[in-house]
mmCIF file of C-alpha atoms and ligand atoms in Angstrom:
data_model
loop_
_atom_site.group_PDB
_atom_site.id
_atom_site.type_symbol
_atom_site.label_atom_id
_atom_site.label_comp_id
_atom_site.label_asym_id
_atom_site.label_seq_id
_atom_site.Cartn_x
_atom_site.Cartn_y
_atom_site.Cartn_z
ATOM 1 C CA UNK A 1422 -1.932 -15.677 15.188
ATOM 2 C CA UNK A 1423 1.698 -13.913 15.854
ATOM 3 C CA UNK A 1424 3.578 -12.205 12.912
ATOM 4 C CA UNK A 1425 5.541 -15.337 10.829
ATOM 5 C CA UNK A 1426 3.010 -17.973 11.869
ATOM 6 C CA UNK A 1427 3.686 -20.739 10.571
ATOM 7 C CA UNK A 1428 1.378 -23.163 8.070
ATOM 8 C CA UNK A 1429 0.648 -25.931 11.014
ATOM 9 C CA UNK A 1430 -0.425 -23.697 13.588
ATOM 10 C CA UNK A 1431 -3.104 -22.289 10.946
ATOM 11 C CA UNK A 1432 -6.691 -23.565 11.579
ATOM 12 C CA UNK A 1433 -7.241 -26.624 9.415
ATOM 13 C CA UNK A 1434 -10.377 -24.633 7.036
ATOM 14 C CA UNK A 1435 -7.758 -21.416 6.496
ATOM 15 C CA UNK A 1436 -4.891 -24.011 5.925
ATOM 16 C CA UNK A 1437 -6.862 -25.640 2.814
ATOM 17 C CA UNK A 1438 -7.549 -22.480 1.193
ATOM 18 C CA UNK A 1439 -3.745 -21.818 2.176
ATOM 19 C CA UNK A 1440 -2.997 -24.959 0.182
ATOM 20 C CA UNK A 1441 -5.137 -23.548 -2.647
ATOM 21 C CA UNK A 1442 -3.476 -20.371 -2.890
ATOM 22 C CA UNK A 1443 -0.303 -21.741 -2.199
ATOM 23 C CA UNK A 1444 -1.467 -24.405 -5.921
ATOM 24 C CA UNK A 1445 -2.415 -21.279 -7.917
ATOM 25 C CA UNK A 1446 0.995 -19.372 -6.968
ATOM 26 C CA UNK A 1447 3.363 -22.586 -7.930
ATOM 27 C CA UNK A 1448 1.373 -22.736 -11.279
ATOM 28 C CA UNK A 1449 1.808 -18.613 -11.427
ATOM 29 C CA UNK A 1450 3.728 -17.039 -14.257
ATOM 30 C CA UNK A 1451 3.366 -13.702 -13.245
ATOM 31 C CA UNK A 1452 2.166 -12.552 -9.912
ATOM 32 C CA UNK A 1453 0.300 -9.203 -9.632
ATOM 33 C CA UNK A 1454 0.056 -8.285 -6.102
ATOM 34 C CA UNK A 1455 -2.162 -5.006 -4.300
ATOM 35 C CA UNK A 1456 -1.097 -3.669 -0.867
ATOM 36 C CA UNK A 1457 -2.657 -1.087 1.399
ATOM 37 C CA UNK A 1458 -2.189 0.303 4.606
ATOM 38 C CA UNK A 1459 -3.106 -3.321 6.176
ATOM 39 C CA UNK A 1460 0.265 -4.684 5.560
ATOM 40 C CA UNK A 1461 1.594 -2.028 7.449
ATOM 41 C CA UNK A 1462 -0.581 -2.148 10.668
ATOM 42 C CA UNK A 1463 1.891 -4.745 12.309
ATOM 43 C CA UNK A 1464 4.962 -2.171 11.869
ATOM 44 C CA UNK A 1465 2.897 0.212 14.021
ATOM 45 C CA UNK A 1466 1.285 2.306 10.748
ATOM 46 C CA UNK A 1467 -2.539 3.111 11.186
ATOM 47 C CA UNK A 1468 -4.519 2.097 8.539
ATOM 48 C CA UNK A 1469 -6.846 4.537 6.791
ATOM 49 C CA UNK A 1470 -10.332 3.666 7.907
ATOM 50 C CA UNK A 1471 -9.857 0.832 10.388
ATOM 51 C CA UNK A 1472 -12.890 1.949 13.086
ATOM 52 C CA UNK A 1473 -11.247 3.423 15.844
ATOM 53 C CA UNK A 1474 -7.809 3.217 15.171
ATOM 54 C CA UNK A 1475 -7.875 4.627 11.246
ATOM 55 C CA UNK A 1476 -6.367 7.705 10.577
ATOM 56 C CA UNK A 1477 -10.180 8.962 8.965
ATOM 57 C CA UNK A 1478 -11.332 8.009 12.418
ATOM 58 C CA UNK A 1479 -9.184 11.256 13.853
ATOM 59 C CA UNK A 1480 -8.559 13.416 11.772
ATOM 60 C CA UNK A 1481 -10.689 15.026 8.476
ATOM 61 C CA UNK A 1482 -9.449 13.819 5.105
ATOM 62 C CA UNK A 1483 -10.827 16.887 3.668
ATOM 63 C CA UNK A 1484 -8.927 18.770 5.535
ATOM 64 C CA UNK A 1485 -5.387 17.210 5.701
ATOM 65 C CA UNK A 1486 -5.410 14.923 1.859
ATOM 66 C CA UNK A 1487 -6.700 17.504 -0.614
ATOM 67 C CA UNK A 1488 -4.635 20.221 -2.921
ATOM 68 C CA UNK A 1489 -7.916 22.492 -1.891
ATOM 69 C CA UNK A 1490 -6.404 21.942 2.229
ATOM 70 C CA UNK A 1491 -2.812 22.398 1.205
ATOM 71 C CA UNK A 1492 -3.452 25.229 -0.436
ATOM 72 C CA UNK A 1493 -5.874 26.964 2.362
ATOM 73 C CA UNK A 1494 -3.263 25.955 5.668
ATOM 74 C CA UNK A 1495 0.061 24.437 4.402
ATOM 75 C CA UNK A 1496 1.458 24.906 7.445
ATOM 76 C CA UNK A 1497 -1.795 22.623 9.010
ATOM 77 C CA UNK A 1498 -1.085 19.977 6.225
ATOM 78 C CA UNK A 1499 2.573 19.853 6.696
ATOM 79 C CA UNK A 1500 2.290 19.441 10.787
ATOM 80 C CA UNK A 1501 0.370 16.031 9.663
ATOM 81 C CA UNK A 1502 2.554 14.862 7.359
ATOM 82 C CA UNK A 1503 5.946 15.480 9.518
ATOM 83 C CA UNK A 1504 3.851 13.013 12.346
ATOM 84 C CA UNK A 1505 3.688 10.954 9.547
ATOM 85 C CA UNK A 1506 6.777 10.721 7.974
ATOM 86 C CA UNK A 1507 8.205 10.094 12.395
ATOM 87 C CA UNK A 1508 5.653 7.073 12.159
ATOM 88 C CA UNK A 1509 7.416 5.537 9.368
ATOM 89 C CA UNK A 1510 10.841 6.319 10.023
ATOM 90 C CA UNK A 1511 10.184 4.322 13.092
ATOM 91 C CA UNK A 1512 8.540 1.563 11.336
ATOM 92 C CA UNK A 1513 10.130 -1.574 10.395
ATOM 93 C CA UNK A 1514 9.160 -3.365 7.540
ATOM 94 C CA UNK A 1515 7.282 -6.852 9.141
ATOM 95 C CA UNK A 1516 6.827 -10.473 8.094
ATOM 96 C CA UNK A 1517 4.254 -9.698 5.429
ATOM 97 C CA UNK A 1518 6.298 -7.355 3.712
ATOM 98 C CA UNK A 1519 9.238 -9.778 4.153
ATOM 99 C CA UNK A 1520 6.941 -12.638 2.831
ATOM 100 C CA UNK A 1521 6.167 -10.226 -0.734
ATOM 101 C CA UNK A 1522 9.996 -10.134 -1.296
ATOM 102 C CA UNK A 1523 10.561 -13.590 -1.159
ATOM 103 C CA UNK A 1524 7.646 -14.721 -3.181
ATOM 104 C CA UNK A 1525 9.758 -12.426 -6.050
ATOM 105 C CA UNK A 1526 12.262 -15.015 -5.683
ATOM 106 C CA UNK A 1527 10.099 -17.834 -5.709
ATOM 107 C CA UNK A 1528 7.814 -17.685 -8.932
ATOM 108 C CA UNK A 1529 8.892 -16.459 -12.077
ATOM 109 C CA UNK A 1530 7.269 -12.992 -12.280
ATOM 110 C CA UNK A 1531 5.835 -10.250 -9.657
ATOM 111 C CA UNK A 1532 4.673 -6.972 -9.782
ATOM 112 C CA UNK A 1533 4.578 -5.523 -6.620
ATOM 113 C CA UNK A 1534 1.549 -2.568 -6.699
ATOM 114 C CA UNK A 1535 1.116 -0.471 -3.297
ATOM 115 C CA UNK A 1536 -1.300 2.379 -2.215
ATOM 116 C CA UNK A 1537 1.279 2.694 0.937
ATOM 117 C CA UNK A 1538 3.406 5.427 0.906
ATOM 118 C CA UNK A 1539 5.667 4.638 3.474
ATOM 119 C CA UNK A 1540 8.460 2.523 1.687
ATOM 120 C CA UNK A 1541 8.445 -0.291 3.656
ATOM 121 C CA UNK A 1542 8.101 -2.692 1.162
ATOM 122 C CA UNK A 1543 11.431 -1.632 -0.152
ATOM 123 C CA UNK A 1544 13.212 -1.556 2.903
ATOM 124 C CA UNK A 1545 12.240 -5.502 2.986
ATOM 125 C CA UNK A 1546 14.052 -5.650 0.112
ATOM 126 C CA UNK A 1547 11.246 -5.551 -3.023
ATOM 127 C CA UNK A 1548 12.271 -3.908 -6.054
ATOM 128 C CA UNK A 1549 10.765 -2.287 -9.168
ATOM 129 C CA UNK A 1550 7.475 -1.464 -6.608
ATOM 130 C CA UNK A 1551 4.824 0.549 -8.348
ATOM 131 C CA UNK A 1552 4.453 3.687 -5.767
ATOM 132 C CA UNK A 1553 0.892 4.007 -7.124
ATOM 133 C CA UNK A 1554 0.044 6.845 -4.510
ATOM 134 C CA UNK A 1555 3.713 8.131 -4.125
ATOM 135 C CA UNK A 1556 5.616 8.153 -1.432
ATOM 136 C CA UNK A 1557 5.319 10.453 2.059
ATOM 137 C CA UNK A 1558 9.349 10.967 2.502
ATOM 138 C CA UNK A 1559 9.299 12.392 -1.262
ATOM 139 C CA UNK A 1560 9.194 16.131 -1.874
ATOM 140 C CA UNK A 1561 7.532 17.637 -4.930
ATOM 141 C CA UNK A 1562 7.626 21.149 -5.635
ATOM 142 C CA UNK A 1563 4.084 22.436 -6.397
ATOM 143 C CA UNK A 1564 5.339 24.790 -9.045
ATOM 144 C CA UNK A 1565 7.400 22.976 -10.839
ATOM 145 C CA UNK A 1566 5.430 19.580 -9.937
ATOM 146 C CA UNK A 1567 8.566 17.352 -9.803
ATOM 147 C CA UNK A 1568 10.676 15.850 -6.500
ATOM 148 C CA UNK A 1569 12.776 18.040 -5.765
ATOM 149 C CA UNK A 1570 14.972 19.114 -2.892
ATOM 150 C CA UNK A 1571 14.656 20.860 0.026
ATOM 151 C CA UNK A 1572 16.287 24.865 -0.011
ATOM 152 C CA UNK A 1573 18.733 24.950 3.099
ATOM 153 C CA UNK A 1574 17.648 28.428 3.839
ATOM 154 C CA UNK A 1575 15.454 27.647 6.553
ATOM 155 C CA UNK A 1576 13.801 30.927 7.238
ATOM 156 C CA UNK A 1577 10.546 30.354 6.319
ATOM 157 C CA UNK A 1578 8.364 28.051 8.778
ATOM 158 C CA UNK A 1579 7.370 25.969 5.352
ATOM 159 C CA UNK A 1580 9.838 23.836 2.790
ATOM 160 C CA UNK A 1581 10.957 25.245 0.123
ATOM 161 C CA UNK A 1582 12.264 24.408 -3.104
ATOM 162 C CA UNK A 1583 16.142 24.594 -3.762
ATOM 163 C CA UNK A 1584 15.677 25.269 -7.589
ATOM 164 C CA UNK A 1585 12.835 28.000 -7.697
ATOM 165 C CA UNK A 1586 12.335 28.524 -3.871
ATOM 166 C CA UNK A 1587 8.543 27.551 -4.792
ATOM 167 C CA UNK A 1588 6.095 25.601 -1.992
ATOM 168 C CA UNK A 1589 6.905 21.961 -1.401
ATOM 169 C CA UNK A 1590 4.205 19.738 -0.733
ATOM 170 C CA UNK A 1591 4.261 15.431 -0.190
ATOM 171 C CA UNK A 1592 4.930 13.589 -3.127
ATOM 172 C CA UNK A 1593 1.485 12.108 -2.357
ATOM 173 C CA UNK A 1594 -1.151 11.520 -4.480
ATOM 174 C CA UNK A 1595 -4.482 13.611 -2.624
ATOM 175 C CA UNK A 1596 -8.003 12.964 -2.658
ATOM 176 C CA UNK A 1597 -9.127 14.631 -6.465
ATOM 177 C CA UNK A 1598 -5.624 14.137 -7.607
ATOM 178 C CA UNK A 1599 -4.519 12.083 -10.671
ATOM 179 C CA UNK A 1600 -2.498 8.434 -10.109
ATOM 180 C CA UNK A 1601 1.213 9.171 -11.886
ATOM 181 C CA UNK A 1602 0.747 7.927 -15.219
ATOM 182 C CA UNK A 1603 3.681 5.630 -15.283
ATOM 183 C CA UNK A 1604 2.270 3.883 -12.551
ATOM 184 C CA UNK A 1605 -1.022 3.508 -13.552
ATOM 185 C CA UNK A 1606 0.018 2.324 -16.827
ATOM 186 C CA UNK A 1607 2.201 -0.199 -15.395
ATOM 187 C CA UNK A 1608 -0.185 -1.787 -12.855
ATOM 188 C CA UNK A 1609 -2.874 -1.713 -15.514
ATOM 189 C CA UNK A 1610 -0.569 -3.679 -17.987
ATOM 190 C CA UNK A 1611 0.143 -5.850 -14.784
ATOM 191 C CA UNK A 1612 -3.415 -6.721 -14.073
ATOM 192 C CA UNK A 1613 -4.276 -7.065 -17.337
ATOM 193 C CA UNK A 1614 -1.538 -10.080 -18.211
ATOM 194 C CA UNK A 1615 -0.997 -11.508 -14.952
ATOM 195 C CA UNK A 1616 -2.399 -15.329 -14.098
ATOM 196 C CA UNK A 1617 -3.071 -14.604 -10.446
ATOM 197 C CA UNK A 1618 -3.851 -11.518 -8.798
ATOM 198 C CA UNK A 1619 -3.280 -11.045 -4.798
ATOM 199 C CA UNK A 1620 -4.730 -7.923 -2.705
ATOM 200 C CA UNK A 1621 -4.036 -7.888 0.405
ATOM 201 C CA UNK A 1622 -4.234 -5.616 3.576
ATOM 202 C CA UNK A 1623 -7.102 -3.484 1.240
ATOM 203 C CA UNK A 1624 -10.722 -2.085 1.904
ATOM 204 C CA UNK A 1625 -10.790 -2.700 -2.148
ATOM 205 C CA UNK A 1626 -12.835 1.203 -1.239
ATOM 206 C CA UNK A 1627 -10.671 3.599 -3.136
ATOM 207 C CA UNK A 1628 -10.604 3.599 -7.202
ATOM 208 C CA UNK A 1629 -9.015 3.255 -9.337
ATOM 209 C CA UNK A 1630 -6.489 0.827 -7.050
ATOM 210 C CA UNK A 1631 -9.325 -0.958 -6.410
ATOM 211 C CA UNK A 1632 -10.530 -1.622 -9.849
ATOM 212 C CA UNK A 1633 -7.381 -3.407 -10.324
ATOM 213 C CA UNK A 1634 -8.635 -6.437 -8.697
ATOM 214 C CA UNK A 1635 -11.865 -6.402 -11.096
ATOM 215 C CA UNK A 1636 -10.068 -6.165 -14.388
ATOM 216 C CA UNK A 1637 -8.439 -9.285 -13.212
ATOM 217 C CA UNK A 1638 -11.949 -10.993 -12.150
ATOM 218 C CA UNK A 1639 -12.928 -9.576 -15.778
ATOM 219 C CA UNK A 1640 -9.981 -12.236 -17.359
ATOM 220 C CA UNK A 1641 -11.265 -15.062 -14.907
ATOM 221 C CA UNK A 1642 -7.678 -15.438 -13.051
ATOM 222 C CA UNK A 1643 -7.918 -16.526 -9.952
ATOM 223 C CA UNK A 1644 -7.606 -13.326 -7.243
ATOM 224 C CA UNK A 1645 -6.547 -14.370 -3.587
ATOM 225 C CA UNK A 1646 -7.618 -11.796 -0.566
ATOM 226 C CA UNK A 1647 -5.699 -11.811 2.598
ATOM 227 C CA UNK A 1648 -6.891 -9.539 5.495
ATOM 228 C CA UNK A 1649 -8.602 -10.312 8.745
ATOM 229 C CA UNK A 1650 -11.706 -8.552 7.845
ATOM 230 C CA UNK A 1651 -14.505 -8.806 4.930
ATOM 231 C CA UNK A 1652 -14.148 -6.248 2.004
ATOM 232 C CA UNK A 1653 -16.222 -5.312 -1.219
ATOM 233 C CA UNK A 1654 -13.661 -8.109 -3.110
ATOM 234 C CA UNK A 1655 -13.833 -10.753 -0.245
ATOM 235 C CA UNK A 1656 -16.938 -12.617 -2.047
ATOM 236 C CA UNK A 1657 -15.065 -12.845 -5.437
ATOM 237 C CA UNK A 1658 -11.887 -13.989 -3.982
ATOM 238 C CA UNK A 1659 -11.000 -17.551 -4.268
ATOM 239 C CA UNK A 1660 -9.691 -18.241 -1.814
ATOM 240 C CA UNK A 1661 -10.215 -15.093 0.703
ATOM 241 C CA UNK A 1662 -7.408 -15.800 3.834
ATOM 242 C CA UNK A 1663 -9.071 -14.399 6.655
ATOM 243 C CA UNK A 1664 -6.272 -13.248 8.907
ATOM 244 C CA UNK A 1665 -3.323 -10.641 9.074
ATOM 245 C CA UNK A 1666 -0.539 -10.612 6.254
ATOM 246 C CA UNK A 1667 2.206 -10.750 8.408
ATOM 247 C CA UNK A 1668 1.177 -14.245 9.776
ATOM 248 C CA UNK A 1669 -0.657 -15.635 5.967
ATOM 249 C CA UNK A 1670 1.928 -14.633 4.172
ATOM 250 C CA UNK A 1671 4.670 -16.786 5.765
ATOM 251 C CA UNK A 1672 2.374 -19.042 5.764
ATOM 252 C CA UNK A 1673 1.467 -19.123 2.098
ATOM 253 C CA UNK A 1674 5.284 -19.042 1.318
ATOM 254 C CA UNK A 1675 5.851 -22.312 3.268
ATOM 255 C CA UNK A 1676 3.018 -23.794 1.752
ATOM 256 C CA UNK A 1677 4.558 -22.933 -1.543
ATOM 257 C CA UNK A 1678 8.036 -25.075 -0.137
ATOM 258 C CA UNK A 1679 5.633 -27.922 0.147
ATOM 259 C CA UNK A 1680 4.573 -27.947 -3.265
HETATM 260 N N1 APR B 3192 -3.196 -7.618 7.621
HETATM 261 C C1 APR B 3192 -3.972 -7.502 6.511
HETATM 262 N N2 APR B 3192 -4.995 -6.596 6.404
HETATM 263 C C2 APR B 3192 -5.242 -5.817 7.468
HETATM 264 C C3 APR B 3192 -4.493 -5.900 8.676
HETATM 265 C C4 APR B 3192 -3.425 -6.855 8.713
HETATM 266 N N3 APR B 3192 -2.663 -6.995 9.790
HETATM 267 N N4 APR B 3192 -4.993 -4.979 9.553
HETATM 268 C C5 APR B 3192 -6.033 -4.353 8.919
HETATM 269 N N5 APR B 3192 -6.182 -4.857 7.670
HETATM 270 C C6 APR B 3192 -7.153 -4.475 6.641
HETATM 271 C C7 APR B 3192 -8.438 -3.860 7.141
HETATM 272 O O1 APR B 3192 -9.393 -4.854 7.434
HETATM 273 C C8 APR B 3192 -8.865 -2.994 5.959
HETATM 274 O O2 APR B 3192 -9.718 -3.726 5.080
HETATM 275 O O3 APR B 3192 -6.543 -3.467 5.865
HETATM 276 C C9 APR B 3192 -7.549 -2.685 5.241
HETATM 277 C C10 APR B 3192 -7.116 -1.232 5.303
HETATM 278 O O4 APR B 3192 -8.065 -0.494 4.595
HETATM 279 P P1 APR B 3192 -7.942 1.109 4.495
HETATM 280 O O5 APR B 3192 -7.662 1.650 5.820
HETATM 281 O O6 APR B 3192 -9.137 1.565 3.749
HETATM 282 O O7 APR B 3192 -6.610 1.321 3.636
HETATM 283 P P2 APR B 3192 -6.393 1.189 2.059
HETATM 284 O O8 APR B 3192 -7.295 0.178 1.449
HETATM 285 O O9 APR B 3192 -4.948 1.027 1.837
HETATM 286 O O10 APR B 3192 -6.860 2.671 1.585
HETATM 287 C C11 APR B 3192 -6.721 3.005 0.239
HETATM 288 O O11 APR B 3192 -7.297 5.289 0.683
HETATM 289 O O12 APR B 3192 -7.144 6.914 2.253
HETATM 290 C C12 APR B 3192 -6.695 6.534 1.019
HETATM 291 O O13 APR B 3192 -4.687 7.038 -0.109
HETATM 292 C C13 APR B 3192 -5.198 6.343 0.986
HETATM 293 O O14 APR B 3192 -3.903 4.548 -0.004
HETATM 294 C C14 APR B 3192 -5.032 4.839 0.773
HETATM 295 C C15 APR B 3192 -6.323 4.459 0.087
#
């Protein structure tokens, strides 16, 4: 199934639970949608722990995602995160991520959480998205623990900060490391009102993203799943779209014309 697959040339099984998802959106006052690194496999982003091809495959979270890492080699930690931040300068945002801005348009009310951090849901045009674990082209200064901007004196082999000329790190949120409150208020208040909940391109592995999903189960609203493979949330979802975002999501939004 190609990126921006369209409804018909779904299998007849996925395209009723299409129709039912598509049923629970038109009825939807407020949308609360989950992204992870899934959505952004078809712009050429590995995922996180996808077998073989999952950044945890190749390389040691411990080692590259924690404060303790940064802290031991920065200069280690910030070799990663430059081949990183190349990945997703390159990367264009894709027909899933084009599909979650239009849905804004079509139903009264979404709230657009992502674990990403690679801004592509923006550059497809969503606003007001809840950067739950920050965002890789972001600097933060680890003194000062705010974005800040890069020093122009480039003598040192690491970033600094132009205010206090302290370390800059990713404005990342690491393994051990608290969610920004803002944003974990505001998807909390999200799940917690919203009539339909949608995660998609998620393990459902990491908390507390993935407990998101559950304090939606908790209020009984329905919670739609899209990704090709089973996850710790696929037996609770209702429906659970078995196939890649870029292609169910166009598909879900056409489905949504035909209500
Ligand atoms: N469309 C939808 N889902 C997909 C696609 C696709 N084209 N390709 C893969 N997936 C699914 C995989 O089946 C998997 O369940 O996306 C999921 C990606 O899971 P992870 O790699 O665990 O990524 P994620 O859930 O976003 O990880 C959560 O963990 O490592 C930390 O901070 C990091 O934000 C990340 C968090």
């Amino acid at each position: 199934m190609g990126a921006g697959t369209v409804a018909s040339e779904i299998r007849a099984p996925d395209r009723l639970l299409l129709r039912k998802a598509a049923a629970a959106l038109a009825a939807a006052r407020h949308v609360c949608v989950l992204t992870g690194a899934g959505i952004s496999a078809e712009s050429g982003i590995p995922t996180f722990r996808d077998a073989l091809t999952g950044l945890w495959a190749n390389f040691r979270p411990e080692e590259l995602a924690t404060l303790e890492a940064f802290e031991r080699d920065p200069a280690f930690v910030w070799k990663w995160y430059e081949w990183r931040r190349d990945l997703v300068r390159q990367a264009l945002p894709n027909a899933g991520h084009r599909a979650l801005a239009e849905l804004a348009r079509r139903v009264p009310r979404v709230t657009l959480v992502t674990q990403n951090v690679d801004g592509l849901h923006q550059r497809a045009g969503s606003v007001d998205v809840i950067e739950y674990h920050g965002n890789i082209l972001r600097d933060r200064c680890l003194a000062e623990q705010i974005v800040a901007e890069r020093s122009r004196d480039v003598g040192g082999d690491l970033p600094r900060c132009a205010s206090c000329g302290g370390l800059l790190r990713p404005d990342v949120v690491w393994f051990g490391e608290m969610i920004p409150g803002d944003a974990m208020r505001m998807a909390d208040a999200a799940a917690g009102d919203c009539d339909v909940f949608m995660s998609v391109g998620t393990s459902s592995l990491v908390y507390p993203a993935a407990g998101l999903a559950e304090t939606a189960l908790s209020r009984g609203v329905p919670v739609i799943e899209i990704n090709p493979n089973p996850t710790e949330l696929t037996r609770h979802a209702d429906p659970a779209l078995a196939g890649p975002a870029g292609a169910m999501l166009p598909a879900l939004l056409e489905m949504l014309d035909w209500k």
